[in-house]
Structure formats: C-alpha cells, structure tokens
C-alpha cells in the first residue's frame, strides 16, 4: 500500500519535529476559505481526517509503521555503558546477570542523541491527549525510550499514564507554608495505581514473546495488592493467563478483588510479601511462567515515564524535589532513570533531588541511609497501613541506593500515626489519598520542619495508588478505632435525633465554630 499523503500523516510519523501548533488535520487553503465565507462569518472549521469506518486504531497504526535505528538490551545493573562483556536481547527470558545481580535495560544512547532535546520535547508534546495507537498512552508516547523495537501491534495498553499533576494549594499553604507543592496522582489510572505504567510494558513484551513461540504459558507475580491488580488486568486484556501469589490477610479487600475479577489464578499464601517473593522466584525457575515482579527490569521502563511526564507537565521545567514512597524500591530508581535520560538527551539541564519515604515498620532503606550506606541489612517488615510498601527485603535495594546517591537524595520514614494523620490532613483539603502517599507527605513535613525543603521549593509528591483502595483504613481512623492512635484529625458523623430542633441546635453549633460573625 502506498504511503499516506503527507497532509494525512500524524505528527509522530515525521522524521523531524513539528511545530507545537501542528495538527494532523487537513486545512482548507486560504484562497478557498476566502471565497467560502463572508467577512461577517468565522473561518470554516478545518476538515478532520478520519480513518475508514471499518478500520480500528490498531489497523491504522499498521498502515503508518515507520523504521528507525533505536534499540535496547539487558545489561548487568550499573555496568560500564561501553562494556560488551555481558548483554541479552529483550526477547530472552532472563532476570539476573551471570553473577546473580540485577539487570537493567540499556538503550542505544548514541542513536537517541542523533536527535536533539528540542526534537524529543516536540515529539512527546505532539502525542499528548491523542487516541493514535499506541501513543495515546503516557507510557507509549515515549515508545522510543521504552521498548523501541516492539511492534505496535504487540502492545497491550489501556492508555495509562497522563495522570493528573495536582497543585495542592490549600494543603501546601495551610499545613506547610508552601506555595509550589504538587501531587502527581499516579493512582488515577486503569487499575488504580502506578503499577499500570510498568505492567503495560511487561505484558506487551510477553505478548511479543508468545507470538514468537517462546516458552511462556502465563505470567506470575508476588504482590501486596497493586502489582497483582495491574498484572491481572493487562493479561486479561491480552488473553494471557496470570498467576498471583498474595500474602494471606495482609492486603485490602479492594486490592484482593481486582485480580479475582480479572480472572487471575490467585494463591493466598500464609506468609508475608517476602515469603511470596521467594516462592514465585522458585516457581518461575521451574515452570513456563514469566516473572512480573520488579526484579524484572522491563517494568521500570514504563514507570520511568512518570518522571518524564512530570517534566512535560511543567513545560520542561525541573522541580526542586520529588518525593516517592518506597517498598520494593524499583520506583525510586525508575524516577531517577527517567529524569537522567531527559538530562542526558538534552531535554533539561539538571535533575531534581529525590526523597524516598518509607514506613517506619518496614524501613530497611532508611536504616541503611542513616548508617551512612554501610552494609545493608534486611528487616522483618511489621504491619503498616501502607501495605504495598510493607517489604523488609527489597529486591531493588542496589538500584535505590544508586539513584539516591546520584541525585543527592534523602531517605525519611513515617510512623503509623504520622502517616495516617498526614493522610487525614490531605483529605481534609480535598484530596483522597492512599496511606503510601501519607508516608511521602510525612517525609515532606519533616523536611520542611528541618528547613531542608524551603517554602518556595517546587516539590512533587508522588501518589502511588488511589485512596478508594484503602477505604477501610480511613473508616477506622475517622471512627477512632485504631488501637494506640489518637486519630487527632478524625471527623466522625454526628448522631442527631430526627427532629427539627435537635438538627438546628447541632447545625448552629457547627456554624458558630466555623464563622465568628454568627456569634
């Protein structure tokens, strides 16, 4: 089939960056517009190109395939970029290096550097808010930096990403004396957490491997909730079996029901996350089940796009601080990687300082940081309302330490009372956040009180999951039913008799407490 005329090609197909006001629409020539309207009429609307009615967006993408020389491969984590001693194709099923260390996805930076920062900024900006497959996704709009060699037809996407960057105006002013505080709501996503960003990449690659007849029957993960929700949803979309190992009685019902509803094979195991992780690694070594935990570095390629997206939403201006909750610790490295790629490829000239926030009941990274990065010691994770980061032996500890050192980063912790109070405070200003975001906000509160983060520092708190997944913790807090916790910001309902006088008395008392003009 002949290539589409240039006027019909979408901006992402161009070999050179297009102006920011470029649109893949067909405009009526000036001479025609002039004769078609009178001086009193507005100009005629542009004629929009539409694909044929019997063609879907995947079909359209097949017609618009383009070639490039970008590539990526697995290499040992923190390997010399110039070394060729050990590397693997992304089409190989491999999770660790020969020495047993972590792997990383290394992109051909020389090929990417043939295009300057302005090219990449314009290209990424041109794809935002579109329905063009697969670039309507916040992840796949950066496809060249994620999985450059995958065929778009193999991609499994729910158009994840492009999540809200929320100006926390009242919270920042009232509780922190800050005027430039932002919350990146990664939980406003297909399955309600940031895990969608990585899972679209991993399941897409599995889809490709299965089409190549690789020995992959299903995909498995150990999970504290959010990973299993994302895995089961994307596997269900692609028709791939998913297997989930969950720690029994340690996740919320809202998290448990997601993989069940999406048809996953769920094993509830009488252990904690670390025990589930140990078992899934043993099982995937023996059975044709692809490992989906963050030991697998493919997921981090999707998660790093949230960092790129933050820069994009600030019109490519770099914030001063980015605070990320940390459990298995892949996400803090993913954010570093996204920011670092933007700097290396000329989109920005610096990276923000990173803060990793941990629950005090599961704080091995915090203890490692406070010891001056001496020998790392895993801990037995205690129970925390921030259940998704209830991890004592994180897989990505080396990645996290590397990211924090490279970004002049900090690690903070939050007790259960601190994180629940911070969550309640944030909710009282119109947010509805998860406990993990409460951990990150607690870190911010401590860094503001110590003066490390200033009142005018542009700061982004990463909210990793939707508050609706954790409603029981909020119910318990506002009911003041949490043992040994004051719940000082609880807002329980007021019991009132069903008569006008009683209701009026209660309302007058409430209004008087809010407005002194009524005294």
Coordinates of N, CA, C and O in Angstrom, one line a residue, residues 185-348:
X185 N -0.7 12.3 40.8 CA -1.7 11.3 41.1 C -1.5 10.1 40.2 O -2.4 9.9 39.3
X186 N -0.5 9.3 40.4 CA -0.3 8.1 39.5 C -1.4 7.1 39.8 O -1.6 6.2 39.0
X187 N -2.1 7.2 40.9 CA -3.2 6.3 41.2 C -4.4 6.5 40.4 O -5.3 5.6 40.4
X188 N -4.5 7.6 39.7 CA -5.6 7.8 38.8 C -5.3 7.2 37.5 O -4.8 7.8 36.6
X189 N -5.5 5.9 37.5 CA -5.0 5.0 36.4 C -6.0 3.9 36.2 O -6.9 3.7 37.0
X190 N -5.7 3.0 35.3 CA -6.6 2.0 34.9 C -7.0 1.1 36.1 O -8.2 0.8 36.3
X191 N -6.0 0.6 36.8 CA -6.3 -0.3 38.0 C -6.1 0.4 39.3 O -6.1 -0.2 40.3
X192 N -5.9 1.7 39.3 CA -5.8 2.5 40.5 C -4.4 2.6 41.1 O -4.3 2.9 42.3
X193 N -3.4 2.3 40.4 CA -2.0 2.5 41.0 C -1.0 2.7 39.8 O -1.3 2.5 38.7
X194 N 0.2 3.2 40.2 CA 1.3 3.5 39.3 C 1.8 2.2 38.6 O 2.5 2.2 37.6
X195 N 1.4 1.0 39.2 CA 1.9 -0.2 38.6 C 1.5 -0.5 37.2 O 2.1 -1.2 36.4
X196 N 0.4 0.2 36.7 CA 0.0 0.1 35.3 C 1.1 0.6 34.4 O 1.2 0.0 33.3
X197 N 1.8 1.6 34.8 CA 2.9 2.1 33.9 C 3.9 1.1 33.5 O 4.4 1.0 32.4
X198 N 4.3 0.2 34.5 CA 5.2 -0.8 34.2 C 4.6 -2.1 33.6 O 5.2 -2.7 32.8
X199 N 3.4 -2.3 34.0 CA 2.8 -3.6 33.6 C 2.4 -3.6 32.1 O 2.4 -4.6 31.4
X200 N 2.1 -2.4 31.6 CA 1.8 -2.3 30.1 C 3.0 -2.7 29.3 O 2.9 -3.4 28.3
X201 N 4.2 -2.4 29.8 CA 5.4 -2.7 29.1 C 5.7 -4.2 29.2 O 6.0 -4.9 28.2
X202 N 5.6 -4.7 30.5 CA 6.0 -6.1 30.7 C 5.0 -7.0 29.9 O 5.4 -8.0 29.2
X203 N 3.7 -6.8 30.0 CA 2.8 -7.7 29.3 C 2.8 -7.5 27.8 O 2.6 -8.5 27.1
X204 N 3.2 -6.3 27.4 CA 3.4 -6.2 25.9 C 4.5 -7.0 25.4 O 4.4 -7.7 24.4
X205 N 5.6 -7.0 26.2 CA 6.8 -7.9 25.8 C 6.4 -9.3 25.9 O 6.8 -10.1 25.0
X206 N 5.7 -9.8 26.9 CA 5.2 -11.1 27.0 C 4.3 -11.5 25.8 O 4.5 -12.6 25.2
X207 N 3.5 -10.6 25.4 CA 2.6 -10.8 24.2 C 3.5 -11.0 23.0 O 3.2 -11.9 22.2
X208 N 4.5 -10.3 22.8 CA 5.5 -10.4 21.7 C 6.2 -11.8 21.8 O 6.3 -12.5 20.8
X209 N 6.6 -12.2 23.0 CA 7.4 -13.4 23.2 C 6.5 -14.6 22.9 O 6.9 -15.6 22.2
X210 N 5.2 -14.6 23.3 CA 4.3 -15.6 23.0 C 4.0 -15.8 21.5 O 3.9 -16.9 20.9
X211 N 4.0 -14.6 20.8 CA 3.8 -14.7 19.3 C 5.1 -15.2 18.6 O 5.0 -15.8 17.5
X212 N 6.2 -15.1 19.3 CA 7.5 -15.7 18.8 C 7.6 -17.2 19.2 O 8.7 -17.7 19.0
X213 N 6.6 -17.7 19.9 CA 6.6 -19.1 20.3 C 7.6 -19.4 21.4 O 8.2 -20.5 21.5
X214 N 7.9 -18.4 22.2 CA 8.8 -18.6 23.4 C 8.1 -19.4 24.4 O 6.8 -19.4 24.5
X215 N 8.8 -20.1 25.3 CA 8.1 -20.9 26.3 C 7.5 -20.1 27.5 O 8.0 -20.1 28.6
X216 N 6.4 -19.4 27.2 CA 5.7 -18.6 28.2 C 4.2 -19.0 28.1 O 3.6 -18.7 27.1
X217 N 3.8 -19.7 29.2 CA 2.4 -20.1 29.2 C 1.5 -19.0 30.0 O 0.4 -18.7 29.6
X218 N 2.1 -18.5 31.0 CA 1.4 -17.4 31.8 C 2.4 -16.5 32.4 O 3.7 -16.6 32.2
X219 N 1.9 -15.5 33.2 CA 2.7 -14.5 33.9 C 2.4 -14.6 35.3 O 1.2 -14.6 35.7
X220 N 3.4 -14.5 36.2 CA 3.1 -14.6 37.6 C 3.8 -13.5 38.4 O 4.8 -12.9 38.0
X221 N 3.2 -13.2 39.6 CA 3.9 -12.2 40.5 C 3.5 -12.5 41.9 O 2.5 -13.1 42.2
X222 N 4.4 -12.1 42.8 CA 4.1 -11.9 44.2 C 3.6 -10.5 44.4 O 4.2 -9.6 43.8
X223 N 2.7 -10.3 45.3 CA 2.1 -8.9 45.3 C 1.6 -8.6 46.7 O 1.1 -9.5 47.4
X224 N 1.7 -7.3 47.1 CA 1.0 -6.8 48.2 C -0.3 -6.2 47.8 O -1.0 -5.4 48.6
X225 N -0.7 -6.3 46.5 CA -2.0 -5.9 46.1 C -2.0 -5.2 44.7 O -2.6 -5.7 43.8
X226 N -1.3 -4.1 44.6 CA -1.3 -3.3 43.4 C -0.7 -4.0 42.2 O -1.2 -3.9 41.0
X227 N 0.4 -4.7 42.4 CA 1.0 -5.4 41.2 C 0.1 -6.4 40.7 O 0.0 -6.6 39.4
X228 N -0.5 -7.2 41.5 CA -1.5 -8.2 41.1 C -2.6 -7.6 40.3 O -3.1 -8.2 39.3
X229 N -3.1 -6.5 40.8 CA -4.3 -5.8 40.1 C -3.8 -5.4 38.6 O -4.6 -5.7 37.7
X230 N -2.7 -4.8 38.5 CA -2.2 -4.4 37.2 C -1.9 -5.6 36.3 O -2.3 -5.6 35.1
X231 N -1.2 -6.6 36.8 CA -0.9 -7.8 36.0 C -2.1 -8.5 35.5 O -2.2 -8.8 34.3
X232 N -3.1 -8.7 36.4 CA -4.3 -9.4 36.0 C -5.1 -8.7 35.0 O -5.6 -9.3 34.0
X233 N -5.2 -7.3 35.1 CA -5.9 -6.5 34.1 C -5.3 -6.6 32.7 O -6.0 -6.8 31.7
X234 N -4.0 -6.4 32.7 CA -3.3 -6.3 31.4 C -3.3 -7.7 30.7 O -3.4 -7.9 29.5
X235 N -3.1 -8.7 31.5 CA -3.1 -10.1 31.0 C -4.5 -10.5 30.5 O -4.6 -11.1 29.4
X236 N -5.5 -10.1 31.2 CA -6.9 -10.3 30.8 C -7.2 -9.6 29.4 O -7.8 -10.2 28.6
X237 N -6.7 -8.4 29.3 CA -6.8 -7.7 28.0 C -6.2 -8.4 26.8 O -6.8 -8.4 25.7
X238 N -5.1 -9.1 27.1 CA -4.4 -9.8 26.0 C -4.7 -11.2 25.9 O -4.2 -11.9 25.0
X239 N -5.5 -11.8 26.9 CA -5.9 -13.2 26.9 C -4.7 -14.1 27.3 O -4.6 -15.2 26.9
X240 N -3.9 -13.6 28.2 CA -2.8 -14.3 28.8 C -3.1 -14.7 30.2 O -3.5 -13.9 31.0
X241 N -2.9 -16.0 30.6 CA -3.1 -16.4 31.9 C -2.2 -15.7 32.9 O -1.0 -15.5 32.7
X242 N -2.8 -15.3 34.1 CA -2.0 -14.6 35.1 C -2.1 -15.4 36.4 O -3.2 -15.9 36.7
X243 N -1.0 -15.5 37.1 CA -0.9 -16.2 38.4 C -0.4 -15.3 39.5 O 0.6 -14.6 39.3
X244 N -1.1 -15.2 40.6 CA -0.8 -14.2 41.6 C -0.6 -14.9 43.0 O -1.4 -15.7 43.4
X245 N 0.5 -14.6 43.6 CA 0.8 -15.1 45.0 C 0.6 -13.9 45.9 O 1.3 -12.9 45.8
X246 N -0.4 -14.0 46.8 CA -0.7 -12.9 47.7 C -0.5 -13.4 49.2 O -0.8 -14.5 49.5
X247 N 0.0 -12.5 50.0 CA 0.1 -12.9 51.5 C -1.3 -12.9 52.1 O -2.0 -11.9 52.0
X248 N -1.6 -14.0 52.7 CA -3.0 -14.1 53.3 C -3.2 -13.0 54.4 O -2.4 -12.8 55.2
X249 N -4.4 -12.4 54.3 CA -4.9 -11.5 55.3 C -4.0 -10.2 55.5 O -4.0 -9.7 56.6
X250 N -3.3 -9.9 54.4 CA -2.4 -8.7 54.6 C -2.6 -7.6 53.6 O -1.8 -6.7 53.5
X251 N -3.7 -7.7 52.7 CA -4.0 -6.7 51.8 C -5.5 -6.3 51.9 O -6.2 -7.1 52.5
X252 N -5.8 -5.2 51.4 CA -7.2 -4.7 51.5 C -8.1 -5.5 50.6 O -7.7 -6.1 49.5
X253 N -9.4 -5.6 50.9 CA -10.3 -6.3 50.1 C -10.5 -5.7 48.7 O -10.6 -6.4 47.7
X254 N -10.3 -4.4 48.6 CA -10.4 -3.7 47.3 C -9.3 -4.2 46.4 O -9.4 -4.3 45.2
X255 N -8.1 -4.4 47.0 CA -7.0 -4.9 46.2 C -7.1 -6.4 45.9 O -6.8 -6.8 44.8
X256 N -7.7 -7.2 46.8 CA -7.8 -8.6 46.6 C -8.8 -8.9 45.5 O -8.6 -9.8 44.6
X257 N -9.9 -8.1 45.4 CA -11.0 -8.4 44.5 C -10.5 -8.1 43.0 O -11.1 -8.7 42.1
X258 N -9.6 -7.2 42.8 CA -9.2 -6.9 41.4 C -8.7 -8.0 40.6 O -9.2 -8.3 39.5
X259 N -7.6 -8.7 41.1 CA -7.2 -9.9 40.3 C -8.2 -11.0 40.2 O -8.3 -11.7 39.2
X260 N -9.0 -11.2 41.2 CA -10.1 -12.2 41.2 C -11.1 -11.8 40.0 O -11.5 -12.6 39.2
X261 N -11.5 -10.5 40.0 CA -12.4 -10.1 39.0 C -11.9 -10.2 37.6 O -12.6 -10.5 36.6
X262 N -10.6 -10.0 37.5 CA -9.9 -10.1 36.1 C -9.5 -11.5 35.7 O -8.9 -11.6 34.7
X263 N -9.9 -12.5 36.5 CA -9.7 -13.8 36.1 C -8.4 -14.4 36.4 O -8.0 -15.5 35.9
X264 N -7.6 -13.8 37.3 CA -6.3 -14.4 37.6 C -6.4 -15.6 38.5 O -7.5 -15.8 39.2
X265 N -5.4 -16.5 38.4 CA -5.4 -17.6 39.3 C -4.7 -17.2 40.6 O -3.4 -16.9 40.6
X266 N -5.4 -17.0 41.7 CA -4.9 -16.4 42.9 C -4.6 -17.4 44.0 O -5.5 -18.2 44.3
X267 N -3.4 -17.4 44.5 CA -3.0 -18.2 45.6 C -2.8 -17.3 46.8 O -2.0 -16.4 46.8
X268 N -3.6 -17.6 47.9 CA -3.5 -16.8 49.1 C -2.6 -17.7 50.0 O -2.9 -18.8 50.5
X269 N -1.4 -17.2 50.3 CA -0.3 -17.9 51.0 C -0.1 -17.4 52.4 O 0.0 -16.2 52.6
X270 N 0.1 -18.3 53.3 CA 0.3 -18.0 54.7 C 1.7 -17.5 55.0 O 2.5 -18.2 55.6
X271 N 2.0 -16.4 54.4 CA 3.4 -15.8 54.6 C 3.3 -14.3 54.3 O 2.2 -13.8 54.0
X272 N 4.4 -13.6 54.4 CA 4.3 -12.1 54.0 C 4.8 -12.0 52.6 O 5.0 -13.0 51.9
X273 N 5.0 -10.7 52.2 CA 5.4 -10.5 50.8 C 6.7 -11.1 50.5 O 6.9 -11.7 49.4
X274 N 7.7 -11.0 51.4 CA 9.0 -11.5 51.1 C 8.9 -13.0 50.9 O 9.6 -13.6 50.1
X275 N 8.1 -13.7 51.7 CA 7.9 -15.1 51.5 C 7.3 -15.5 50.2 O 7.7 -16.4 49.5
X276 N 6.3 -14.7 49.8 CA 5.7 -14.9 48.4 C 6.7 -14.6 47.3 O 6.7 -15.4 46.3
X277 N 7.5 -13.6 47.5 CA 8.5 -13.3 46.5 C 9.5 -14.5 46.4 O 9.9 -14.9 45.3
X278 N 9.9 -15.1 47.5 CA 10.8 -16.2 47.4 C 10.2 -17.4 46.7 O 10.8 -18.0 45.9
X279 N 8.9 -17.6 46.9 CA 8.2 -18.7 46.3 C 8.1 -18.5 44.8 O 8.3 -19.4 44.0
X280 N 7.7 -17.3 44.4 CA 7.4 -17.1 43.0 C 8.7 -17.2 42.2 O 8.8 -17.6 41.0
X281 N 9.8 -16.8 42.8 CA 11.1 -16.9 42.1 C 11.5 -18.4 41.9 O 12.0 -18.8 40.8
X282 N 11.2 -19.2 42.9 CA 11.5 -20.6 42.8 C 10.6 -21.3 41.7 O 11.0 -22.1 40.9
X283 N 9.3 -20.9 41.7 CA 8.4 -21.5 40.8 C 8.7 -21.1 39.3 O 8.6 -21.9 38.4
X284 N 9.0 -19.8 39.1 CA 9.3 -19.4 37.7 C 10.6 -19.9 37.2 O 10.8 -20.0 35.9
X285 N 11.4 -20.4 38.0 CA 12.6 -21.1 37.6 C 12.3 -22.5 37.1 O 13.1 -23.1 36.3
X286 N 11.2 -23.1 37.5 CA 10.8 -24.4 37.1 C 9.7 -24.5 36.1 O 9.7 -25.5 35.3
X287 N 8.8 -23.6 36.0 CA 7.7 -23.6 35.2 C 7.7 -22.5 34.1 O 8.3 -21.5 34.3
X288 N 7.0 -22.7 33.0 CA 7.0 -21.7 31.9 C 6.1 -20.5 32.3 O 5.2 -20.1 31.6
X289 N 6.4 -19.9 33.5 CA 5.7 -18.7 33.9 C 6.7 -17.5 34.0 O 7.7 -17.6 34.5
X290 N 6.3 -16.5 33.3 CA 7.2 -15.3 33.2 C 7.0 -14.5 34.5 O 5.9 -14.2 34.9
X291 N 8.1 -14.1 35.1 CA 8.2 -13.4 36.3 C 7.9 -11.9 36.1 O 8.5 -11.2 35.3
X292 N 6.9 -11.4 36.8 CA 6.4 -10.0 36.6 C 6.8 -9.0 37.7 O 6.5 -7.9 37.6
X293 N 7.5 -9.5 38.7 CA 7.9 -8.6 39.8 C 9.0 -7.6 39.3 O 9.6 -7.8 38.3
X294 N 9.3 -6.6 40.2 CA 10.2 -5.6 39.7 C 11.7 -6.1 39.7 O 12.6 -5.3 39.3
X295 N 11.9 -7.3 40.1 CA 13.2 -8.0 39.7 C 13.4 -7.9 38.2 O 14.5 -7.8 37.7
X296 N 12.2 -8.0 37.5 CA 12.2 -7.8 36.1 C 12.3 -6.4 35.7 O 11.4 -5.6 36.0
X297 N 13.4 -6.0 35.0 CA 13.6 -4.5 34.8 C 12.8 -3.9 33.7 O 12.8 -2.7 33.6
X298 N 12.0 -4.7 33.0 CA 11.1 -4.2 32.0 C 10.1 -3.2 32.6 O 9.8 -2.2 32.0
X299 N 9.6 -3.5 33.7 CA 8.5 -2.7 34.3 C 9.1 -1.3 34.6 O 8.3 -0.3 34.5
X300 N 10.3 -1.2 35.0 CA 10.9 0.1 35.3 C 10.9 1.0 34.1 O 10.9 2.3 34.3
X301 N 11.0 0.4 32.9 CA 11.0 1.3 31.7 C 9.7 2.0 31.6 O 9.6 3.1 31.1
X302 N 8.6 1.4 32.0 CA 7.3 2.1 31.9 C 7.2 3.1 33.1 O 6.7 4.2 32.9
X303 N 7.6 2.7 34.3 CA 7.5 3.5 35.4 C 8.3 4.8 35.3 O 7.9 5.8 35.9
X304 N 9.4 4.8 34.6 CA 10.2 6.0 34.4 C 9.5 7.1 33.6 O 9.9 8.2 33.8
X305 N 8.5 6.7 32.9 CA 7.8 7.7 32.1 C 7.0 8.7 33.0 O 6.7 9.8 32.5
X306 N 6.7 8.3 34.2 CA 6.1 9.2 35.1 C 7.0 10.4 35.4 O 6.5 11.6 35.5
X307 N 8.3 10.2 35.5 CA 9.2 11.3 35.7 C 9.3 12.2 34.5 O 9.3 13.4 34.6
X308 N 9.3 11.6 33.3 CA 9.3 12.4 32.1 C 8.0 13.2 32.0 O 8.0 14.4 31.6
X309 N 6.9 12.6 32.4 CA 5.6 13.2 32.3 C 5.6 14.5 33.2 O 5.0 15.5 32.9
X310 N 6.2 14.3 34.4 CA 6.2 15.5 35.3 C 6.9 16.7 34.7 O 6.5 17.8 34.7
X311 N 8.1 16.4 34.1 CA 8.8 17.5 33.4 C 7.9 18.1 32.3 O 7.9 19.3 32.1
X312 N 7.3 17.2 31.5 CA 6.4 17.6 30.4 C 5.3 18.5 30.9 O 5.0 19.6 30.3
X313 N 4.7 18.1 32.1 CA 3.6 18.9 32.6 C 4.0 20.3 33.2 O 3.2 21.2 33.3
X314 N 5.3 20.4 33.5 CA 5.9 21.7 34.0 C 6.5 22.4 32.8 O 7.3 23.3 33.0
X315 N 6.1 22.0 31.6 CA 6.6 22.7 30.4 C 8.1 22.5 30.3 O 8.8 23.5 30.0
X316 N 8.6 21.4 30.7 CA 10.0 21.0 30.7 C 10.9 21.8 31.7 O 12.1 22.0 31.5
X317 N 10.2 22.3 32.7 CA 11.0 22.9 33.8 C 11.2 21.9 34.9 O 10.3 21.1 35.2
X318 N 12.3 21.9 35.6 CA 12.7 20.8 36.5 C 12.2 21.2 38.0 O 12.6 22.3 38.4
X319 N 11.4 20.4 38.7 CA 11.1 20.7 40.1 C 12.4 20.6 40.9 O 13.4 19.9 40.5
X320 N 12.3 21.1 42.1 CA 13.4 21.0 43.0 C 13.5 19.7 43.7 O 14.6 19.1 44.0
X321 N 12.3 19.1 44.1 CA 12.3 17.9 44.9 C 11.2 17.0 44.3 O 10.1 17.5 43.9
X322 N 11.4 15.7 44.3 CA 10.4 14.7 44.0 C 10.4 13.6 45.1 O 11.5 13.1 45.4
X323 N 9.3 13.4 45.8 CA 9.2 12.5 47.0 C 8.4 11.3 46.6 O 7.3 11.4 46.1
X324 N 9.0 10.1 46.7 CA 8.4 8.9 46.2 C 8.4 7.9 47.4 O 9.4 7.6 48.1
X325 N 7.2 7.3 47.7 CA 7.1 6.2 48.7 C 7.9 5.0 48.2 O 8.0 4.7 47.0
X326 N 8.6 4.3 49.1 CA 9.4 3.2 48.7 C 9.2 1.9 49.5 O 9.1 1.9 50.7
X327 N 9.0 0.8 48.8 CA 8.9 -0.5 49.4 C 9.9 -1.5 48.8 O 10.9 -1.8 49.4
X328 N 9.6 -2.0 47.6 CA 10.5 -2.9 46.9 C 11.6 -2.1 46.2 O 12.5 -2.6 45.7
X329 N 11.4 -0.8 46.1 CA 12.4 0.2 45.7 C 12.7 0.3 44.3 O 13.7 1.0 43.9
X330 N 11.9 -0.3 43.4 CA 12.2 -0.1 42.0 C 11.8 1.3 41.5 O 12.4 1.8 40.6
X331 N 10.7 1.8 42.1 CA 10.1 3.1 41.6 C 11.1 4.3 41.8 O 11.1 5.2 40.9
X332 N 11.8 4.3 42.9 CA 12.7 5.5 43.1 C 13.8 5.4 42.0 O 14.2 6.5 41.5
X333 N 14.3 4.2 41.6 CA 15.2 4.1 40.6 C 14.6 4.5 39.2 O 15.2 5.2 38.4
X334 N 13.4 4.1 39.0 CA 12.7 4.4 37.8 C 12.6 5.9 37.6 O 12.8 6.4 36.5
X335 N 12.2 6.6 38.6 CA 12.1 8.1 38.5 C 13.5 8.7 38.2 O 13.6 9.6 37.4
X336 N 14.5 8.2 38.9 CA 15.9 8.7 38.6 C 16.2 8.4 37.1 O 16.7 9.3 36.5
X337 N 15.9 7.3 36.7 CA 16.3 6.9 35.3 C 15.6 7.8 34.3 O 16.2 8.3 33.3
X338 N 14.3 8.1 34.5 CA 13.5 9.0 33.6 C 14.1 10.4 33.6 O 14.3 11.0 32.6
X339 N 14.4 10.9 34.8 CA 15.0 12.3 34.9 C 16.4 12.3 34.2 O 16.7 13.2 33.5
X340 N 17.1 11.3 34.5 CA 18.5 11.2 34.0 C 18.5 11.2 32.5 O 19.4 11.8 31.8
X341 N 17.6 10.4 31.9 CA 17.6 10.3 30.4 C 17.2 11.6 29.8 O 17.8 12.0 28.8
X342 N 16.3 12.3 30.4 CA 15.9 13.7 29.9 C 17.1 14.6 30.0 O 17.3 15.4 29.1
X343 N 17.9 14.5 31.0 CA 19.1 15.4 31.1 C 20.2 15.0 30.1 O 20.7 15.8 29.4
X344 N 20.4 13.7 30.0 CA 21.4 13.2 29.1 C 21.1 13.5 27.6 O 22.0 13.7 26.8
X345 N 19.8 13.5 27.3 CA 19.4 13.7 25.9 C 19.0 15.2 25.6 O 18.5 15.5 24.6
X346 N 19.3 16.0 26.6 CA 19.2 17.5 26.3 C 17.8 18.1 26.5 O 17.6 19.2 26.0
X347 N 16.9 17.4 27.1 CA 15.6 17.9 27.2 C 15.5 18.9 28.4 O 14.8 19.9 28.4
X348 N 16.4 18.7 29.4 CA 16.5 19.5 30.6 C 18.0 19.6 30.9 O 18.8 18.8 30.4

